[in-house]
Coordinates of C-alpha atoms and ligand atoms in Angstrom, one line a residue:
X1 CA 8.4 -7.6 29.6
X2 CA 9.9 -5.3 26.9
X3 CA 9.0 -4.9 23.8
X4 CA 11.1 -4.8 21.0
X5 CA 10.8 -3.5 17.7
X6 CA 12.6 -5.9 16.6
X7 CA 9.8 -8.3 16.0
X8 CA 10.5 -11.1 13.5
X9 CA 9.7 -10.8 9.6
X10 CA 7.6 -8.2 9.6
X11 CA 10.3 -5.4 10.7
X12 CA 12.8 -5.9 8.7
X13 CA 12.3 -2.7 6.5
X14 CA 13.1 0.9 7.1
X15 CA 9.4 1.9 6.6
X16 CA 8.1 -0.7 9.1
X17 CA 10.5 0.8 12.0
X18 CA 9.7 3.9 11.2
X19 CA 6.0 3.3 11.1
X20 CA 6.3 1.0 14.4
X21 CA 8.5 3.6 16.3
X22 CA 5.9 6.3 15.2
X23 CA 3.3 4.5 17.1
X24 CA 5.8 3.8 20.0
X25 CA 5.6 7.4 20.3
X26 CA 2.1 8.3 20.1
X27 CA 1.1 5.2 22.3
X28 CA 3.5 6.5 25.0
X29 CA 1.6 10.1 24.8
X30 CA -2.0 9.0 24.9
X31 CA -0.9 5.8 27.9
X32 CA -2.5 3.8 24.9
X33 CA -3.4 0.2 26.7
X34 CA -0.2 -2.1 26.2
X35 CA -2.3 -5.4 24.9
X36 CA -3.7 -2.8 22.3
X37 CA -0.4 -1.4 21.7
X38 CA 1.1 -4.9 21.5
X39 CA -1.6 -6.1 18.8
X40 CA -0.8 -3.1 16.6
X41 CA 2.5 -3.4 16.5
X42 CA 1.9 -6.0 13.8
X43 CA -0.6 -7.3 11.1
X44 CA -3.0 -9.4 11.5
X45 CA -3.1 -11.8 8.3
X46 CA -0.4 -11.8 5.7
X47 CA 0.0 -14.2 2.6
X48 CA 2.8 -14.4 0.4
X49 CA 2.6 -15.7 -3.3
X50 CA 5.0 -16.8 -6.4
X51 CA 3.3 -15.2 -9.8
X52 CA 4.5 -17.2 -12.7
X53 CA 4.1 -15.2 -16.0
X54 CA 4.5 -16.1 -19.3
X55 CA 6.7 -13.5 -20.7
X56 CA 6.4 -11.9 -24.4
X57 CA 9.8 -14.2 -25.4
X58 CA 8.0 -17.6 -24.3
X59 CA 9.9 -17.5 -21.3
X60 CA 8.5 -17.9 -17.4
X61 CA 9.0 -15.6 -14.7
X62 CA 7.9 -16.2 -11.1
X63 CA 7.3 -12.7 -9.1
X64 CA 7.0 -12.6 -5.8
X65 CA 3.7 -10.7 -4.5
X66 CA 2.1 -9.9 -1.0
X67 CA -1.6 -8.9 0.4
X68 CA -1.3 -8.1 4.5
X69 CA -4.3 -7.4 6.3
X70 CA -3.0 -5.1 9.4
X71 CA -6.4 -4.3 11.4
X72 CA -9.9 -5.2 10.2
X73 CA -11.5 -3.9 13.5
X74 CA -13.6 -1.1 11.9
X75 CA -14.6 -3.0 8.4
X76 CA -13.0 -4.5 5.6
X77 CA -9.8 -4.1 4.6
X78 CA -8.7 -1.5 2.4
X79 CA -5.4 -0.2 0.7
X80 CA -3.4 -0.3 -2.6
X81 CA -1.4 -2.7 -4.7
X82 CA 1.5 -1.7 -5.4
X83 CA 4.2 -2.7 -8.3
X84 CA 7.8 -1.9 -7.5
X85 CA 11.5 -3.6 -7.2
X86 CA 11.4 -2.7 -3.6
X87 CA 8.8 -4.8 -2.3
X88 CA 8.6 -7.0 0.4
X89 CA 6.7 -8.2 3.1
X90 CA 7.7 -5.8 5.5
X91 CA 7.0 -2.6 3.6
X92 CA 3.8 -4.1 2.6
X93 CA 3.0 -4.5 6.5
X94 CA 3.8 -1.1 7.3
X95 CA 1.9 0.1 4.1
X96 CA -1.3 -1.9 5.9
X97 CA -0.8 -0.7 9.2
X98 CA -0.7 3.0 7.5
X99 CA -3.9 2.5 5.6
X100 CA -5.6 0.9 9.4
X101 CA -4.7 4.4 11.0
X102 CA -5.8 6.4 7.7
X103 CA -8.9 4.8 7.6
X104 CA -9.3 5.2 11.2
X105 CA -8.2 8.7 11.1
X106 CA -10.9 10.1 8.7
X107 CA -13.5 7.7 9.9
X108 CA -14.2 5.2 7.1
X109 CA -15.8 1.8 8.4
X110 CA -12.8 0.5 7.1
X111 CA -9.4 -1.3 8.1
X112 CA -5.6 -1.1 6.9
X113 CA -4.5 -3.5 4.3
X114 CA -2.0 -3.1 1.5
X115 CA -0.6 -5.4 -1.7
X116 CA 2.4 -5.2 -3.8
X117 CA 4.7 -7.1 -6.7
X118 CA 8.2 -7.1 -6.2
X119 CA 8.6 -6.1 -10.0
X120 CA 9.4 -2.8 -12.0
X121 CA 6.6 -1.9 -13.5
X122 CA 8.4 -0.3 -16.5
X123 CA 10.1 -3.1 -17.6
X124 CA 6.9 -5.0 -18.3
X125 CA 4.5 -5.1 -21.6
X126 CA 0.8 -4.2 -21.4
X127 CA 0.1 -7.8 -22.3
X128 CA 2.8 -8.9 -19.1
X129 CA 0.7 -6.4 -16.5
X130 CA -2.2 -7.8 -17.8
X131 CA -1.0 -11.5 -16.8
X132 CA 0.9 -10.3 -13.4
X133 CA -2.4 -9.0 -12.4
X134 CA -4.8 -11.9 -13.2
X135 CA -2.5 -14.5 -12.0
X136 CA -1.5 -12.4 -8.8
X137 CA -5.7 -12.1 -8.4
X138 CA -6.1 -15.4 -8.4
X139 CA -3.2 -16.5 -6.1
X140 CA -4.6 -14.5 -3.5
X141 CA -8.5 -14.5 -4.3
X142 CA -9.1 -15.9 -1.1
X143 CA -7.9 -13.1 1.0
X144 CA -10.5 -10.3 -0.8
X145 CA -13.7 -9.6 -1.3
X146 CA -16.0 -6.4 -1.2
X147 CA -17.1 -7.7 2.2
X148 CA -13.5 -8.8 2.9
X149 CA -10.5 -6.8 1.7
X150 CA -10.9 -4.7 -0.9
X151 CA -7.4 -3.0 -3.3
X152 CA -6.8 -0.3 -5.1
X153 CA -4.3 1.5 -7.2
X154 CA -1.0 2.4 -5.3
X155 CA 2.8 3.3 -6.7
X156 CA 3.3 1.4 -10.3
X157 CA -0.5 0.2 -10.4
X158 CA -3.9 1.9 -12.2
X159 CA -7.7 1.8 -12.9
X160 CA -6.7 -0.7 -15.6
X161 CA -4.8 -2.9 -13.0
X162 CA -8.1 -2.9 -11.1
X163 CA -9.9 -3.8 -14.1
X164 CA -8.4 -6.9 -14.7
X165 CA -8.4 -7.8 -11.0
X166 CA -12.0 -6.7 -11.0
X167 CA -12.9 -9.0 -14.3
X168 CA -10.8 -12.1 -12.6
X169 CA -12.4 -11.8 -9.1
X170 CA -15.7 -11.9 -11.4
X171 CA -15.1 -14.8 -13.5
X172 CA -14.6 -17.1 -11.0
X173 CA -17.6 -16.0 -9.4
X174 CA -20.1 -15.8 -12.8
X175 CA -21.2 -12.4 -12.3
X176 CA -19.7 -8.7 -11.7
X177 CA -18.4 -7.9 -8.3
X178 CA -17.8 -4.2 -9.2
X179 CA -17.4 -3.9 -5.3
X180 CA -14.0 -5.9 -5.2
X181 CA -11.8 -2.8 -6.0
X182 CA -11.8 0.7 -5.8
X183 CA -9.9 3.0 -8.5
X184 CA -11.8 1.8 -11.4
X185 CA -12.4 3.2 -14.7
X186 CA -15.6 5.0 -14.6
X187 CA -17.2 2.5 -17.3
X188 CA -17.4 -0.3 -15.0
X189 CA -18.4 1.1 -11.8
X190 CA -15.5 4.0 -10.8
X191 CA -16.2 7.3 -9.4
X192 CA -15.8 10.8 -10.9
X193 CA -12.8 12.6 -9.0
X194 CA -11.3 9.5 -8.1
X195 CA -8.7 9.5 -9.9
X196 CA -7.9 13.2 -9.2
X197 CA -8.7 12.5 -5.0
X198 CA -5.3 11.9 -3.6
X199 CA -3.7 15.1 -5.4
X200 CA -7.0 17.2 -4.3
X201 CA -6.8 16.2 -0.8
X202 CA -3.0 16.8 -0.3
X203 CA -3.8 20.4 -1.1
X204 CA -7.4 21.0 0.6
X205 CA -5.0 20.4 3.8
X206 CA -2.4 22.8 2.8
X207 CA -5.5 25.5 2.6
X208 CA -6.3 24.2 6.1
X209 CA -2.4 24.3 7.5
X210 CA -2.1 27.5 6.2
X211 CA -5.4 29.0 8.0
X212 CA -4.3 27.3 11.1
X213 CA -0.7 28.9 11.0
X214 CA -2.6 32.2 10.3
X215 CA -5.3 32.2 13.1
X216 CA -2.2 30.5 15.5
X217 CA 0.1 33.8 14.5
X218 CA 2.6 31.4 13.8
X219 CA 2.8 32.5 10.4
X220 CA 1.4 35.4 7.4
X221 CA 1.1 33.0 4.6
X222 CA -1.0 33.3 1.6
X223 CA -1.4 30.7 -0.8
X224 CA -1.5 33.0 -4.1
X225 CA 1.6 34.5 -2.9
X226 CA 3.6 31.3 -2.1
X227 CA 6.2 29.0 -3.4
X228 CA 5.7 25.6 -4.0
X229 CA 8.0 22.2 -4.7
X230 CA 6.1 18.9 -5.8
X231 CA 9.0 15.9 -5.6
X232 CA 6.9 13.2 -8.2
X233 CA 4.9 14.0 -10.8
X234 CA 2.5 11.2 -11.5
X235 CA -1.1 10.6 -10.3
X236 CA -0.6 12.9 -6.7
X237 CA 2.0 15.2 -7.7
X238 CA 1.3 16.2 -11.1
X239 CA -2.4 16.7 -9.8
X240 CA -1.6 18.4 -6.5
X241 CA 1.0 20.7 -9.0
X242 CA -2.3 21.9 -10.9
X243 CA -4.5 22.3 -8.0
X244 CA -1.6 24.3 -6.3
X245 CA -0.9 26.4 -9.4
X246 CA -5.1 27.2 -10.0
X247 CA -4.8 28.7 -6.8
X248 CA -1.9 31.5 -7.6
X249 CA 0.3 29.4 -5.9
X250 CA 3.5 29.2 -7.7
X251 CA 4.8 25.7 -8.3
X252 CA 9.1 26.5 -9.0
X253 CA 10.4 23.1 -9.2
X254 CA 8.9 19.6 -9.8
X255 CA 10.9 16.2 -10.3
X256 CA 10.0 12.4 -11.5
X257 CA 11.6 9.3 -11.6
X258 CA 14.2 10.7 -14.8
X259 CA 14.8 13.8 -13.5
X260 CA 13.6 18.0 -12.4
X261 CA 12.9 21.4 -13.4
X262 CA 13.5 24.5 -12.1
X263 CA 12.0 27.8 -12.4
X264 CA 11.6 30.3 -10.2
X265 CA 9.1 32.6 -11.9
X266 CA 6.8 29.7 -11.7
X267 CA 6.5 26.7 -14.3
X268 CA 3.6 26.6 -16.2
X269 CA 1.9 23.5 -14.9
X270 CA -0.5 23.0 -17.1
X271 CA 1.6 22.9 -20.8
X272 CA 3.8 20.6 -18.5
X273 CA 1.0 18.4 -18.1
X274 CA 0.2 18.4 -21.5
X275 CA 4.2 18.1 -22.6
X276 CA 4.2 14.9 -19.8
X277 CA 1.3 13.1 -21.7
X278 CA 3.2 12.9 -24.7
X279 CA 6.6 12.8 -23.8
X280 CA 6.0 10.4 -20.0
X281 CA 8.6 12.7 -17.9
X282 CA 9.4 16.2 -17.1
X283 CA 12.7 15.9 -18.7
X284 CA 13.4 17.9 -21.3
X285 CA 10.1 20.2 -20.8
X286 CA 11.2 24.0 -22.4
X287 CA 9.9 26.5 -19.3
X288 CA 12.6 25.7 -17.1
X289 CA 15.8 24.6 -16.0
X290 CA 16.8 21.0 -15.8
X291 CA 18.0 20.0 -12.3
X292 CA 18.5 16.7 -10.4
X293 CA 15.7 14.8 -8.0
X294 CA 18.2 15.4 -5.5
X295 CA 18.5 19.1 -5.6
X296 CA 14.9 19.5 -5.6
X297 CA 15.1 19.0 -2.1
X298 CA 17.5 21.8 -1.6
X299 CA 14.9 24.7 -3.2
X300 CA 14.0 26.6 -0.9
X301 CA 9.9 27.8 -0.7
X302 CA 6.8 27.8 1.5
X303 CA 5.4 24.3 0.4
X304 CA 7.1 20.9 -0.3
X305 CA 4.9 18.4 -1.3
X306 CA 6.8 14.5 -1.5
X307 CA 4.9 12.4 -4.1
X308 CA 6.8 10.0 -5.1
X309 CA 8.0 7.1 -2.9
X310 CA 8.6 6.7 0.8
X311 CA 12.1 6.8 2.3
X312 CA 13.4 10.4 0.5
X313 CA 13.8 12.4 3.4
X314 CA 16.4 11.1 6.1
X315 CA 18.9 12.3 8.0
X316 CA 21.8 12.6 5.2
X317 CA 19.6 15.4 3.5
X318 CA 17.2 17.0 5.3
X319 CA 19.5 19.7 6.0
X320 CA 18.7 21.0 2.6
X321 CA 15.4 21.4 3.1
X322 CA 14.1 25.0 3.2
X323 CA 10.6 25.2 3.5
X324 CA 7.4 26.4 5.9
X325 CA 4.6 23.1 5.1
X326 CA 5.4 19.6 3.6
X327 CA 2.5 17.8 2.8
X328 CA 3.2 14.2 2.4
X329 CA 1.6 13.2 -0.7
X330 CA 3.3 10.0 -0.8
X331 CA 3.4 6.9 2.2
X332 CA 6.2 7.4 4.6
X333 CA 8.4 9.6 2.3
X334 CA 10.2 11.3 5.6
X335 CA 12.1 9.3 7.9
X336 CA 11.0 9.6 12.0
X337 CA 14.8 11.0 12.8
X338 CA 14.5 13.1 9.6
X339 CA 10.9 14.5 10.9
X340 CA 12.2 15.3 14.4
X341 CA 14.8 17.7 12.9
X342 CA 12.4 19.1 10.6
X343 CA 9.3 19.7 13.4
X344 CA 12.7 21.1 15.9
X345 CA 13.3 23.8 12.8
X346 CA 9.4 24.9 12.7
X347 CA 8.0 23.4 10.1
X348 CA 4.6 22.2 9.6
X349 CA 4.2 18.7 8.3
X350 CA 1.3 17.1 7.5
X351 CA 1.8 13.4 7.9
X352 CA 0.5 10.9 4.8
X353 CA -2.4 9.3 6.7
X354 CA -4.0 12.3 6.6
X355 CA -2.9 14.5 3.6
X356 CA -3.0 11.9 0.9
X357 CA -6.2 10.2 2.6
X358 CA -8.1 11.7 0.0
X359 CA -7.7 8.6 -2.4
X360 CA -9.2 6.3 0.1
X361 CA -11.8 8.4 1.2
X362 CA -12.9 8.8 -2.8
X363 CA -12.4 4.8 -2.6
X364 CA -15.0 4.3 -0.3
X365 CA -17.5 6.8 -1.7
X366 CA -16.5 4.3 -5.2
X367 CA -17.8 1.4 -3.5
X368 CA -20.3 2.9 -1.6
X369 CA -22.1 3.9 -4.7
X370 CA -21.3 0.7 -6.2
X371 CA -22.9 -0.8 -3.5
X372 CA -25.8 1.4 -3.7
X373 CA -25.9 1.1 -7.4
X374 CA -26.2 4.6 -7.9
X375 CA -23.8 7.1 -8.7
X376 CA -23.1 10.9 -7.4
X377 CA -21.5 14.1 -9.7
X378 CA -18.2 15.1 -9.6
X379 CA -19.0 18.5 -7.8
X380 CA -21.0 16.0 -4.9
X381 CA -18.2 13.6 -4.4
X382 CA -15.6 16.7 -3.8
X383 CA -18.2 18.8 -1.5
X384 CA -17.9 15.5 0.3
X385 CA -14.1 14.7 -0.1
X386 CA -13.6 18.5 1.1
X387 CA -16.0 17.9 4.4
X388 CA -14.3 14.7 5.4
X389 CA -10.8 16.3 4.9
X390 CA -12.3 19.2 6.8
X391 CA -13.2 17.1 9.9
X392 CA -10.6 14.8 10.3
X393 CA -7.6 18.0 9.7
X394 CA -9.8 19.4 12.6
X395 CA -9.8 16.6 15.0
X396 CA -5.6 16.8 14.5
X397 CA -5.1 20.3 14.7
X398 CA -7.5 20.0 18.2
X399 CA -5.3 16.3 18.9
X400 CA -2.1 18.2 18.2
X401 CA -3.1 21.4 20.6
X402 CA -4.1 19.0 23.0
X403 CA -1.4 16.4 23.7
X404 CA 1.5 19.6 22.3
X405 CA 3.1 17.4 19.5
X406 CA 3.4 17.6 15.8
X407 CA 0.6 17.2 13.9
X408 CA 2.2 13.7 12.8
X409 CA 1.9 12.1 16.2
X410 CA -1.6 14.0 16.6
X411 CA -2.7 12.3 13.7
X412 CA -1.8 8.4 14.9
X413 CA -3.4 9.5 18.3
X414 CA -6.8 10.8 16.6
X415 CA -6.4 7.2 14.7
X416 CA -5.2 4.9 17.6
X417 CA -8.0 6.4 19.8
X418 CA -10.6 5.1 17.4
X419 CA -9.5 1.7 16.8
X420 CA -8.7 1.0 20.5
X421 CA -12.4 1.9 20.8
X422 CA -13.6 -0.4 19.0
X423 CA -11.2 -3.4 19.5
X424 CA -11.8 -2.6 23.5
X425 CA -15.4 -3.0 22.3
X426 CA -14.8 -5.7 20.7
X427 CA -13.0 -7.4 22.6
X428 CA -10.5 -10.6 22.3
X429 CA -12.0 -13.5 20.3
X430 CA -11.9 -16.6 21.9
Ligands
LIG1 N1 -3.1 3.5 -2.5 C1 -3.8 4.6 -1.9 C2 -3.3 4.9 -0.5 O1 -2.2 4.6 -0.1 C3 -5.3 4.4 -1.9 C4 -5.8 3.2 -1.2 C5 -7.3 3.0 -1.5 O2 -7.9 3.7 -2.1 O3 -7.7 1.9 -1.0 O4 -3.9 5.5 0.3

């Protein structure tokens, strides 16, 4: 029998081929079992939902949202929600299926889930976000639970998103289920450096690329003497930007949703994060030069770091790209064909499961101490962000030596290995 990746709804999106030929690949290398292969291929639970909301002019608008469980072999499910135009039930399931392996991959008892709104998130009032959420909670209250499936903040979405969602998964049960999301505010049960984790992480692995390339001789890179590019400035980007900058690294062009900057001394990242709070974009920021999204791609430096949405790096640009280590801060922002060219040329890319894991992993130290009713310091929960990061960069850069491939397919190997483990263990139910 063959199998095709053309199976039914859920592949109907550029980021679940992608995501389904990546595994393709890394099955093939590691003779993955085919009935383990064939499971993977898709998710395991999906349900679809119409939101009516009352809009501010009195009149109703029905949105249509998503949760997809993809594997829930190691634990409950776990992975954003996200708000965007482009949402729909295929990118959600390849979303899930990247949270199963990024789970997997730094060895959370976790699986892969993921959530969205096919909405933009900009056109909508606080009081309409408010009523998108609770309703959108409540459509699908049956599919989560802190023992079941438990969200997060993803691409449009926030610690206030998860408060609502927190306080409507609680009123329907009487008490507080703090445990029902991760990504809170820290007044009702979030967890210092969470909000911060994704942005730390992407650059604790850029420290541990760079020391790799080093000892490897495959490159003299130092990170107070390097260029870097940060495509996205919002909760990864603008953060990775200011972890990359406190380390002498000099960040010469960033970009958001309205537009990009440009400066090759360096741009002084922190008065641009100030500037952004006030003005809620880059644009028109005084210590640089105002340039496109698009030719932020074509700046040539030592770091890239995509944070902003998946899909930006395909085969009509990424000859522009110039540059020694991407780190993908955001989910699937580089296209398979698009990453071939780029790993042919040299460069070093950390794939998204494991350099923007750092928000999940912070996730589950969140409900852990939820859980546990007691809560660590800021300084603890990085020590530990930094070890796990440590560990599972390790157990790729060992993968990656092993099976010679990018770190990209190492990484869905170190994954795939774990949760074919445990489903083999397992085993199939009836
Ligand atoms: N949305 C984030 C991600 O894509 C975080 C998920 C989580 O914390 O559960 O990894």
């Amino acid at each position: 029998m063959t199998h095709s990746l053309d199976s039914g709804i859920w592949s109907t999106s550029p980021l679940y081929k992608n995501a389904s030929a990546d595994l393709e690949l890394a099955a093939n290398l590691m003779g993955l079992d085919k009935n383990v292969l064939e499971r993977l291929r898709k998710p395991k639970r999906a349900m679809a939902v119409s939101i009516p909301v009352r809009m501010d002019d009195g009149s109703v608008k029905v949105f249509e949202g998503y949760r997809v469980q993809h594997n829930t072999t190691l634990g409950p499910g776990k992975g954003g929600i996200r708000f965007h135009p482009e949402v729909n039930i295929s990118e959600v399931s390849a979303l899930a299926m990247l949270m199963s392996f990024k789970c997997s991959l730094v060895g959370l008892p976790l699986g892969g889930a993921k959530g969205g709104i096919r909405v933009d998130p900009r056109q909508l009032s606080r009081a309409e976000h408010q009523a998108l959420m609770r309703r959108y909670t409540m459509e699908i209250i049956t599919m989560i639970g802190p023992e079941k499936d438990i969200p997060a903040p993803d691409v449009g979405t926030d610690g206030q998103h998860m408060a609502w969602m927190m306080d409507t998964y609680s009123m329907g049960k009487g008490y507080s289920v703090p445990g029902v999301v991760t990504g809170k505010p820290l007044d009702i049960g979030g967890s210092l450096g969470r909000p911060e984790s994704t942005g730390r992480g992407v650059v604790y692995v850029i420290e541990h690329a760079i020391e790799m390339l080093n000892r490897q001789k495959k490159a003299s890179i130092q990170l107070n003497a390097s260029t870097a590019t940060v495509q996205g400035f919002g909760k990864v980007g603008a953060v990775a930007a200011e972890e990359l900058h406190q380390r002498g690294c000099k960040v010469i062009a960033v970009s958001d949703f309205y537009g990009g900057l440009h400066n090759p001394k360096g741009i002084d990242i922190p008065a641009l994060v100030r500037y952004v709070d006030q003005n809620r974009s880059v644009v028109g920021f005084p210590g640089a030069e105002a340039i496109s999204g698009e030719d932020l791609l074509g700046v040539a430096c030592d770091i890239f770091v995509p944070a902003a949405i998946d899909g930006v790096v395909t085969m009509d640009n990424v000859h522009k790209i110039k540059t020694k280590i991407i780190s993908e801060g955001a989910n699937g922002p580089i296209t398979s064909d698009a990453q071939k060219v780029l790993e042919e040329k040299g460069v070093t890319i950390i794939p998204d499961v494991l350099a923007n894991a750092g928000g999940v992993i912070v996730s589950y130290f969140e409900w852990v101490q939820g859980l546990q009713m007691f809560f660590w310091s800021e300084d603890e929960v990085n020590e530990k962000l930094g070890q796990v990061m440590a560990r599972a960069f390790n157990r790729v850069a060992e993968a990656s030596e092993r099976y010679k491939c990018g770190l990209k397919t190492a990484a869905l190997i170190t994954s795939v290995e774990r949760i074919n483990r445990a489903m083999l263990l397992r085993g199939l139910f009836p």
